[in-house]
Amino acid sequence: MEPTPQHVAAYFALMEAGALLQQLVEQQLRRDGDLSYIQFRVLAQLAEAPEQSLRMTDLADGVVYSRSGLTYQADRLEQGGLIARSPSPDDERSVTVTMTEAGREALERVLPGHIDLVAKELFGPLKEPDVTAMADVLTRVRDHLRTVPRGPATRRRPAAN
Amino acid sequence: MEPTPQHVAAYFALMEAGALLQQLVEQQLRRDGDLSYIQFRVLAQLAEAPEQSLRMTDLADGVVYSRSGLTYQADRLEQGGLIARSPSPDDERSVTVTMTEAGREALERVLPGHIDLVAKELFGPLKEPDVTAMADVLTRVRDHLRTVPRGPATRRRPAAN
DNA sequence: TATTGTTATACTCTATAACTATA
DNA sequence: TATAGTTATAGAGTATAACAATA
């Protein structure tokens, strides 16, 4: 299975573009709101959730994280006053995470620069048809990749024990 | 500047596809050759270089790394016997990094699985025209992103001091 | 027994600044 | 003075396993 130069170019371009864009995004989020990308995604998920609340497990699913890793990030966000944790009403084992007013403000403080950055640095060099093609192709790639078993972060139930 | 749903979809798909693919790649490299992606890239660069040798600075440029970060990785690779460091002949300040035979073997041990993985998980869901479109669009995005000043890793000379 | 979440711990990686040596 | 590279150190993030509490 020899890959063609086109395949090699596409692979490298995806890996490098993804890494570079993420670096820029993290830099912007850190500068404008002292947030990591993970923390930004946690807040963004809470913002879309009913009552700005989700259980820890639901957040971990969305962010593709290990449990303890999410606990770590939740600790950070709680120390900063951006989220609050409370026992869940229905299931006493669960912890409900709620975005605070300060959390919403942090998200809103960061969003305009975020949108600007993406518009300028990602879409700047593209024309409309390019955006359509990119969304089409990468959505299919992402949807496939989501189905591929990954390491510890995804393995909720070890395959064979 | 309201982004269209197409723009949002393209942005999220790129970020997530890039992250998922990188996770899979790192998992494969670790499993097949106990290499991190960075270490893999260092070895790949050395493999293409004349006499399998490059200076530390050239490597840092290629891998987009801070100096001390590269020293750390070089230490690891040297401990594993995959590279060797020697004083440069022309410039006594420089260190020339050379891939050892064990380094080449590690690279070759890892490459088939790497190519298989990418063929299957990245290009599996795509048809040929998709690959062409992806290479075209993402190459332009990457080339633009390369020109954007990033954080510490790139800042060789601080802007204004 | 299984699930939710936390804790303790160790490890990897990255960044900064101070430092040595050479150009 | 500037450049190449290392070192010391500190900090962020992640994974594992053990744990407590609830289902």
CSV table of C-alpha atoms (C1' of nucleotides) in Angstrom, one decimal:
chain,number,residue,atom,x,y,z
A,1,MET,CA,0.0,0.0,0.0
A,2,GLU,CA,2.2,2.8,-1.2
A,3,PRO,CA,0.6,6.2,-0.3
A,4,THR,CA,0.5,8.7,-3.1
A,5,PRO,CA,2.2,12.1,-2.7
A,6,GLN,CA,-1.3,13.5,-2.4
A,7,HIS,CA,-2.1,11.3,0.5
A,8,VAL,CA,1.2,12.2,2.2
A,9,ALA,CA,0.5,15.9,1.7
A,10,ALA,CA,-3.0,15.7,3.0
A,11,TYR,CA,-1.9,13.8,6.1
A,12,PHE,CA,1.0,16.1,7.0
A,13,ALA,CA,-1.1,19.2,6.2
A,14,LEU,CA,-3.9,18.0,8.6
A,15,MET,CA,-1.5,17.1,11.4
A,16,GLU,CA,0.4,20.4,11.1
A,17,ALA,CA,-2.6,22.7,10.5
A,18,GLY,CA,-4.4,21.1,13.4
A,19,ALA,CA,-1.4,21.6,15.8
A,20,LEU,CA,-0.7,25.1,14.7
A,21,LEU,CA,-4.3,26.2,14.9
A,22,GLN,CA,-4.6,24.7,18.4
A,23,GLN,CA,-1.5,26.6,19.5
A,24,LEU,CA,-2.9,29.9,18.3
A,25,VAL,CA,-6.3,29.2,19.9
A,26,GLU,CA,-4.7,28.3,23.3
A,27,GLN,CA,-2.6,31.4,23.1
A,28,GLN,CA,-5.7,33.6,22.5
A,29,LEU,CA,-7.8,31.9,25.2
A,30,ARG,CA,-4.9,32.3,27.7
A,31,ARG,CA,-4.4,35.9,26.9
A,32,ASP,CA,-8.0,37.0,26.8
A,33,GLY,CA,-9.4,35.0,29.6
A,34,ASP,CA,-6.7,32.9,31.3
A,35,LEU,CA,-8.4,29.7,30.0
A,36,SER,CA,-6.9,26.5,28.6
A,37,TYR,CA,-8.7,25.1,25.6
A,38,ILE,CA,-10.0,22.3,27.7
A,39,GLN,CA,-11.5,24.7,30.2
A,40,PHE,CA,-13.0,26.7,27.3
A,41,ARG,CA,-14.7,23.6,26.0
A,42,VAL,CA,-16.0,22.7,29.4
A,43,LEU,CA,-17.5,26.2,29.7
A,44,ALA,CA,-18.9,26.1,26.2
A,45,GLN,CA,-20.6,22.8,26.9
A,46,LEU,CA,-22.1,24.1,30.1
A,47,ALA,CA,-23.3,27.2,28.3
A,48,GLU,CA,-25.3,25.0,25.9
A,49,ALA,CA,-26.7,22.7,28.5
A,50,PRO,CA,-30.1,23.1,30.2
A,51,GLU,CA,-29.6,25.3,33.3
A,52,GLN,CA,-26.0,25.5,32.4
A,53,SER,CA,-25.5,22.3,34.3
A,54,LEU,CA,-24.0,18.8,33.5
A,55,ARG,CA,-22.8,15.9,35.5
A,56,MET,CA,-19.1,15.2,35.6
A,57,THR,CA,-19.5,12.1,33.6
A,58,ASP,CA,-21.3,13.9,30.8
A,59,LEU,CA,-18.6,16.5,30.7
A,60,ALA,CA,-15.9,13.8,30.5
A,61,ASP,CA,-17.7,12.2,27.6
A,62,GLY,CA,-17.9,15.5,25.7
A,63,VAL,CA,-14.3,16.5,26.3
A,64,VAL,CA,-12.9,13.0,25.9
A,65,TYR,CA,-11.1,13.0,29.2
A,66,SER,CA,-10.3,10.6,31.9
A,67,ARG,CA,-12.2,11.0,35.1
A,68,SER,CA,-9.3,12.1,37.2
A,69,GLY,CA,-8.3,14.5,34.5
A,70,LEU,CA,-11.6,16.2,34.5
A,71,THR,CA,-11.6,16.3,38.3
A,72,TYR,CA,-8.3,18.2,38.0
A,73,GLN,CA,-9.7,20.7,35.5
A,74,ALA,CA,-12.9,21.1,37.5
A,75,ASP,CA,-10.8,21.9,40.6
A,76,ARG,CA,-9.1,24.6,38.6
A,77,LEU,CA,-12.3,26.1,37.3
A,78,GLU,CA,-13.9,26.0,40.7
A,79,GLN,CA,-10.9,27.7,42.3
A,80,GLY,CA,-11.3,30.4,39.7
A,81,GLY,CA,-15.0,30.7,40.5
A,82,LEU,CA,-16.1,29.8,37.0
A,83,ILE,CA,-18.1,26.7,37.9
A,84,ALA,CA,-19.7,25.4,41.0
A,85,ARG,CA,-20.2,21.8,42.1
A,86,SER,CA,-23.2,20.5,43.9
A,87,PRO,CA,-24.6,17.0,44.7
A,88,SER,CA,-27.0,15.8,42.1
A,89,PRO,CA,-30.7,15.7,43.2
A,90,ASP,CA,-31.6,12.4,41.4
A,91,ASP,CA,-28.4,10.4,41.8
A,92,GLU,CA,-26.5,10.9,45.0
A,93,ARG,CA,-23.3,9.5,43.5
A,94,SER,CA,-23.2,12.2,40.8
A,95,VAL,CA,-21.9,15.7,41.0
A,96,THR,CA,-23.7,18.4,39.1
A,97,VAL,CA,-21.4,21.1,37.6
A,98,THR,CA,-23.0,24.5,37.0
A,99,MET,CA,-21.5,27.5,35.2
A,100,THR,CA,-21.4,30.6,37.4
A,101,GLU,CA,-22.0,34.1,36.4
A,102,ALA,CA,-18.3,34.6,36.4
A,103,GLY,CA,-18.0,31.6,34.2
A,104,ARG,CA,-20.4,33.0,31.7
A,105,GLU,CA,-18.5,36.3,31.8
A,106,ALA,CA,-15.2,34.6,31.2
A,107,LEU,CA,-16.7,32.8,28.2
A,108,GLU,CA,-18.1,36.0,26.7
A,109,ARG,CA,-14.9,37.8,27.3
A,110,VAL,CA,-13.0,35.2,25.3
A,111,LEU,CA,-15.5,34.5,22.5
A,112,PRO,CA,-15.1,37.6,20.2
A,113,GLY,CA,-11.3,37.2,20.0
A,114,HIS,CA,-11.8,33.5,19.4
A,115,ILE,CA,-14.2,34.1,16.5
A,116,ASP,CA,-11.9,36.8,15.1
A,117,LEU,CA,-8.9,34.5,15.3
A,118,VAL,CA,-10.5,31.6,13.5
A,119,ALA,CA,-12.0,33.9,10.8
A,120,LYS,CA,-8.7,35.5,10.2
A,121,GLU,CA,-6.1,32.7,10.5
A,122,LEU,CA,-8.1,29.6,9.5
A,123,PHE,CA,-10.6,31.0,6.9
A,124,GLY,CA,-8.5,34.0,5.8
A,125,PRO,CA,-6.7,32.1,3.1
A,126,LEU,CA,-9.9,30.3,1.9
A,127,LYS,CA,-12.8,31.0,-0.4
A,128,GLU,CA,-16.3,29.9,0.3
A,129,PRO,CA,-16.2,26.7,-1.8
A,130,ASP,CA,-13.0,25.7,0.1
A,131,VAL,CA,-14.9,26.0,3.4
A,132,THR,CA,-17.7,23.8,2.2
A,133,ALA,CA,-15.2,21.2,0.9
A,134,MET,CA,-13.3,21.3,4.1
A,135,ALA,CA,-16.4,20.9,6.3
A,136,ASP,CA,-17.6,18.1,4.2
A,137,VAL,CA,-14.4,16.1,4.1
A,138,LEU,CA,-13.3,16.7,7.7
A,139,THR,CA,-16.7,16.0,9.1
A,140,ARG,CA,-16.6,12.5,7.5
A,141,VAL,CA,-13.0,12.0,8.8
A,142,ARG,CA,-13.9,13.1,12.3
A,143,ASP,CA,-17.0,10.9,12.4
A,144,HIS,CA,-15.0,7.9,11.4
A,145,LEU,CA,-12.2,8.7,13.9
A,146,ARG,CA,-14.8,9.0,16.7
A,147,THR,CA,-15.7,5.4,16.1
A,148,VAL,CA,-12.1,4.1,16.4
A,149,PRO,CA,-11.2,2.9,19.9
A,150,ARG,CA,-8.5,5.1,21.4
A,151,GLY,CA,-6.4,4.8,24.5
A,152,PRO,CA,-7.3,5.3,28.2
A,153,ALA,CA,-9.4,8.4,27.6
A,154,THR,CA,-12.1,6.5,25.8
A,155,ARG,CA,-11.9,3.1,27.3
A,156,ARG,CA,-14.8,3.2,29.7
A,157,ARG,CA,-15.0,-0.5,29.9
A,158,PRO,CA,-11.7,-2.4,29.2
A,159,ALA,CA,-12.2,-4.7,26.2
A,160,ALA,CA,-11.3,-8.0,27.8
A,161,ASN,CA,-10.5,-8.7,31.4
B,1,MET,CA,-18.6,38.9,11.6
B,2,GLU,CA,-21.1,36.1,12.2
B,3,PRO,CA,-19.6,32.8,11.2
B,4,THR,CA,-21.9,30.6,9.1
B,5,PRO,CA,-22.8,27.1,10.2
B,6,GLN,CA,-20.4,25.8,7.5
B,7,HIS,CA,-17.6,27.8,9.1
B,8,VAL,CA,-18.3,26.5,12.5
B,9,ALA,CA,-18.6,22.9,11.3
B,10,ALA,CA,-15.3,23.2,9.4
B,11,TYR,CA,-13.5,24.6,12.4
B,12,PHE,CA,-14.8,22.1,14.9
B,13,ALA,CA,-14.1,19.2,12.5
B,14,LEU,CA,-10.6,20.3,11.9
B,15,MET,CA,-9.8,20.7,15.6
B,16,GLU,CA,-11.4,17.4,16.5
B,17,ALA,CA,-10.1,15.4,13.6
B,18,GLY,CA,-6.6,16.7,14.2
B,19,ALA,CA,-6.7,15.8,17.9
B,20,LEU,CA,-8.2,12.4,17.4
B,21,LEU,CA,-5.8,11.5,14.6
B,22,GLN,CA,-2.9,12.6,16.7
B,23,GLN,CA,-4.1,10.4,19.6
B,24,LEU,CA,-4.2,7.4,17.4
B,25,VAL,CA,-0.8,8.1,15.9
B,26,GLU,CA,0.8,8.5,19.3
B,27,GLN,CA,-0.8,5.3,20.5
B,28,GLN,CA,0.5,3.4,17.4
B,29,LEU,CA,4.0,4.8,17.7
B,30,ARG,CA,4.2,4.1,21.4
B,31,ARG,CA,3.0,0.6,20.9
B,32,ASP,CA,5.1,-0.4,18.0
B,33,GLY,CA,8.4,1.4,18.8
B,34,ASP,CA,8.0,3.2,22.2
B,35,LEU,CA,8.3,6.5,20.5
B,36,SER,CA,6.4,9.8,21.1
B,37,TYR,CA,5.3,11.7,18.0
B,38,ILE,CA,7.9,14.3,18.5
B,39,GLN,CA,10.6,11.7,18.7
B,40,PHE,CA,9.2,10.1,15.6
B,41,ARG,CA,9.4,13.4,13.8
B,42,VAL,CA,13.0,14.0,14.9
B,43,LEU,CA,14.0,10.6,13.6
B,44,ALA,CA,12.1,11.1,10.4
B,45,GLN,CA,13.9,14.4,9.8
B,46,LEU,CA,17.3,12.9,10.5
B,47,ALA,CA,16.5,10.0,8.1
B,48,GLU,CA,16.0,12.6,5.3
B,49,ALA,CA,19.0,14.7,6.1
B,50,PRO,CA,22.5,14.2,4.5
B,51,GLU,CA,24.5,11.8,6.5
B,52,GLN,CA,21.5,11.4,8.8
B,53,SER,CA,22.7,14.4,10.7
B,54,LEU,CA,21.4,17.8,11.7
B,55,ARG,CA,22.4,20.4,14.2
B,56,MET,CA,20.2,20.9,17.3
B,57,THR,CA,19.0,24.3,16.0
B,58,ASP,CA,17.9,22.8,12.7
B,59,LEU,CA,16.0,20.1,14.4
B,60,ALA,CA,14.3,22.7,16.7
B,61,ASP,CA,13.2,24.7,13.7
B,62,GLY,CA,11.7,21.7,12.0
B,63,VAL,CA,9.9,20.4,15.0
B,64,VAL,CA,8.8,23.8,16.2
B,65,TYR,CA,10.3,23.4,19.7
B,66,SER,CA,12.0,25.5,22.3
B,67,ARG,CA,15.7,24.8,22.7
B,68,SER,CA,15.4,23.3,26.1
B,69,GLY,CA,12.5,21.2,25.0
B,70,LEU,CA,14.6,19.7,22.2
B,71,THR,CA,17.4,19.1,24.6
B,72,TYR,CA,15.0,17.1,26.8
B,73,GLN,CA,13.9,15.0,23.8
B,74,ALA,CA,17.4,14.5,22.6
B,75,ASP,CA,18.4,13.3,26.0
B,76,ARG,CA,15.7,10.7,25.8
B,77,LEU,CA,16.6,9.6,22.3
B,78,GLU,CA,20.2,9.4,23.3
B,79,GLN,CA,19.5,7.3,26.4
B,80,GLY,CA,17.6,4.9,24.1
B,81,GLY,CA,20.6,4.8,21.8
B,82,LEU,CA,18.5,6.1,18.8
B,83,ILE,CA,20.7,9.2,18.2
B,84,ALA,CA,24.2,10.3,19.0
B,85,ARG,CA,25.5,13.7,19.7
B,86,SER,CA,28.9,15.0,18.7
B,87,PRO,CA,30.5,18.4,18.4
B,88,SER,CA,30.1,20.0,15.0
B,89,PRO,CA,33.3,20.2,12.9
B,90,ASP,CA,32.7,23.7,11.5
B,91,ASP,CA,31.1,25.5,14.4
B,92,GLU,CA,32.4,24.6,17.8
B,93,ARG,CA,29.2,25.9,19.5
B,94,SER,CA,27.0,23.5,17.6
B,95,VAL,CA,26.1,19.9,18.4
B,96,THR,CA,25.5,17.6,15.5
B,97,VAL,CA,22.8,15.0,16.1
B,98,THR,CA,23.2,11.7,14.1
B,99,MET,CA,20.7,8.9,13.8
B,100,THR,CA,22.2,5.6,14.9
B,101,GLU,CA,21.6,2.2,13.4
B,102,ALA,CA,19.2,1.5,16.2
B,103,GLY,CA,17.5,4.7,15.4
B,104,ARG,CA,16.9,3.7,11.8
B,105,GLU,CA,15.7,0.4,13.0
B,106,ALA,CA,13.2,2.0,15.3
B,107,LEU,CA,11.9,4.2,12.5
B,108,GLU,CA,11.6,1.2,10.2
B,109,ARG,CA,9.9,-0.8,12.9
B,110,VAL,CA,7.3,1.8,13.3
B,111,LEU,CA,6.7,3.0,9.8
B,112,PRO,CA,4.5,0.2,8.3
B,113,GLY,CA,2.0,0.4,11.1
B,114,HIS,CA,2.0,4.1,10.8
B,115,ILE,CA,1.2,4.0,7.1
B,116,ASP,CA,-1.5,1.4,7.7
B,117,LEU,CA,-3.1,3.4,10.4
B,118,VAL,CA,-3.3,6.6,8.3
B,119,ALA,CA,-4.5,4.7,5.3
B,120,LYS,CA,-7.2,3.0,7.2
B,121,GLU,CA,-8.4,5.6,9.7
B,122,LEU,CA,-7.8,8.9,7.9
B,123,PHE,CA,-8.3,7.9,4.2
B,124,GLY,CA,-10.6,5.0,4.8
B,125,PRO,CA,-13.8,7.1,4.7
B,126,LEU,CA,-12.6,9.2,1.7
B,127,LYS,CA,-12.6,8.9,-2.0
B,128,GLU,CA,-9.7,10.1,-4.2
B,129,PRO,CA,-11.3,13.5,-5.0
B,130,ASP,CA,-11.7,14.1,-1.3
B,131,VAL,CA,-8.0,13.5,-0.7
B,132,THR,CA,-7.1,16.0,-3.4
B,133,ALA,CA,-9.5,18.6,-2.0
B,134,MET,CA,-8.2,18.0,1.5
B,135,ALA,CA,-4.6,18.3,0.5
B,136,ASP,CA,-5.3,21.5,-1.5
B,137,VAL,CA,-7.3,23.3,1.2
B,138,LEU,CA,-5.3,22.2,4.2
B,139,THR,CA,-2.0,22.9,2.6
B,140,ARG,CA,-3.1,26.5,2.1
B,141,VAL,CA,-4.3,26.7,5.6
B,142,ARG,CA,-1.1,25.3,7.0
B,143,ASP,CA,1.1,27.6,4.9
B,144,HIS,CA,-0.8,30.6,6.2
B,145,LEU,CA,-0.6,29.4,9.8
B,146,ARG,CA,3.1,28.9,9.5
B,147,THR,CA,3.4,32.7,8.9
B,148,VAL,CA,1.4,33.6,12.0
B,149,PRO,CA,3.6,34.4,15.0
B,150,ARG,CA,3.0,32.0,17.8
B,151,GLY,CA,4.1,31.8,21.4
B,152,PRO,CA,7.5,31.0,22.9
B,153,ALA,CA,8.2,28.0,20.6
B,154,THR,CA,8.6,30.3,17.6
B,155,ARG,CA,9.8,33.5,19.1
B,156,ARG,CA,13.5,33.3,18.4
B,157,ARG,CA,13.9,37.0,18.8
B,158,PRO,CA,11.5,38.8,21.1
B,159,ALA,CA,9.6,41.4,19.2
B,160,ALA,CA,10.6,44.5,21.1
B,161,ASN,CA,13.1,44.6,24.0
C,1,DT,C1',-21.5,-5.7,41.7
C,2,DA,C1',-21.2,-1.7,38.9
C,3,DT,C1',-21.0,3.3,38.7
C,4,DT,C1',-19.6,8.1,40.2
C,5,DG,C1',-16.2,10.8,41.6
C,6,DT,C1',-12.0,12.0,44.3
C,7,DT,C1',-7.3,11.4,46.0
C,8,DA,C1',-2.5,10.1,46.0
C,9,DT,C1',1.2,9.5,43.2
C,10,DA,C1',4.3,9.3,39.6
C,11,DC,C1',5.5,10.6,35.2
C,12,DT,C1',5.9,13.4,30.8
C,13,DC,C1',6.3,17.4,28.8
C,14,DT,C1',7.1,22.5,28.4
C,15,DA,C1',8.8,27.1,29.7
C,16,DT,C1',12.0,30.4,31.9
C,17,DA,C1',16.1,32.0,33.3
C,18,DA,C1',20.8,31.4,34.4
C,19,DC,C1',24.9,29.7,32.6
C,20,DT,C1',29.0,28.1,29.6
C,21,DA,C1',31.4,28.3,25.6
C,22,DT,C1',32.3,29.8,21.0
C,23,DA,C1',31.6,33.3,16.9
D,1,DT,C1',27.4,41.1,21.7
D,2,DA,C1',25.1,37.4,19.7
D,3,DT,C1',24.4,32.5,19.1
D,4,DA,C1',24.3,27.3,20.4
D,5,DG,C1',23.2,24.4,23.7
D,6,DT,C1',22.6,22.7,28.6
D,7,DT,C1',20.9,22.8,33.3
D,8,DA,C1',18.0,23.7,37.1
D,9,DT,C1',13.7,24.4,38.3
D,10,DA,C1',8.9,25.0,38.4
D,11,DG,C1',4.4,24.2,36.6
D,12,DA,C1',0.7,22.1,33.8
D,13,DG,C1',-1.4,18.1,32.4
D,14,DT,C1',-2.2,13.1,32.3
D,15,DA,C1',-2.6,8.2,33.8
D,16,DT,C1',-3.1,4.6,37.3
D,17,DA,C1',-4.7,2.6,41.1
D,18,DA,C1',-6.9,2.7,45.4
D,19,DC,C1',-10.6,4.4,47.6
D,20,DA,C1',-15.5,5.9,49.5
D,21,DA,C1',-20.2,6.3,48.6
D,22,DT,C1',-24.2,5.3,46.2
D,23,DA,C1',-27.2,2.3,42.8
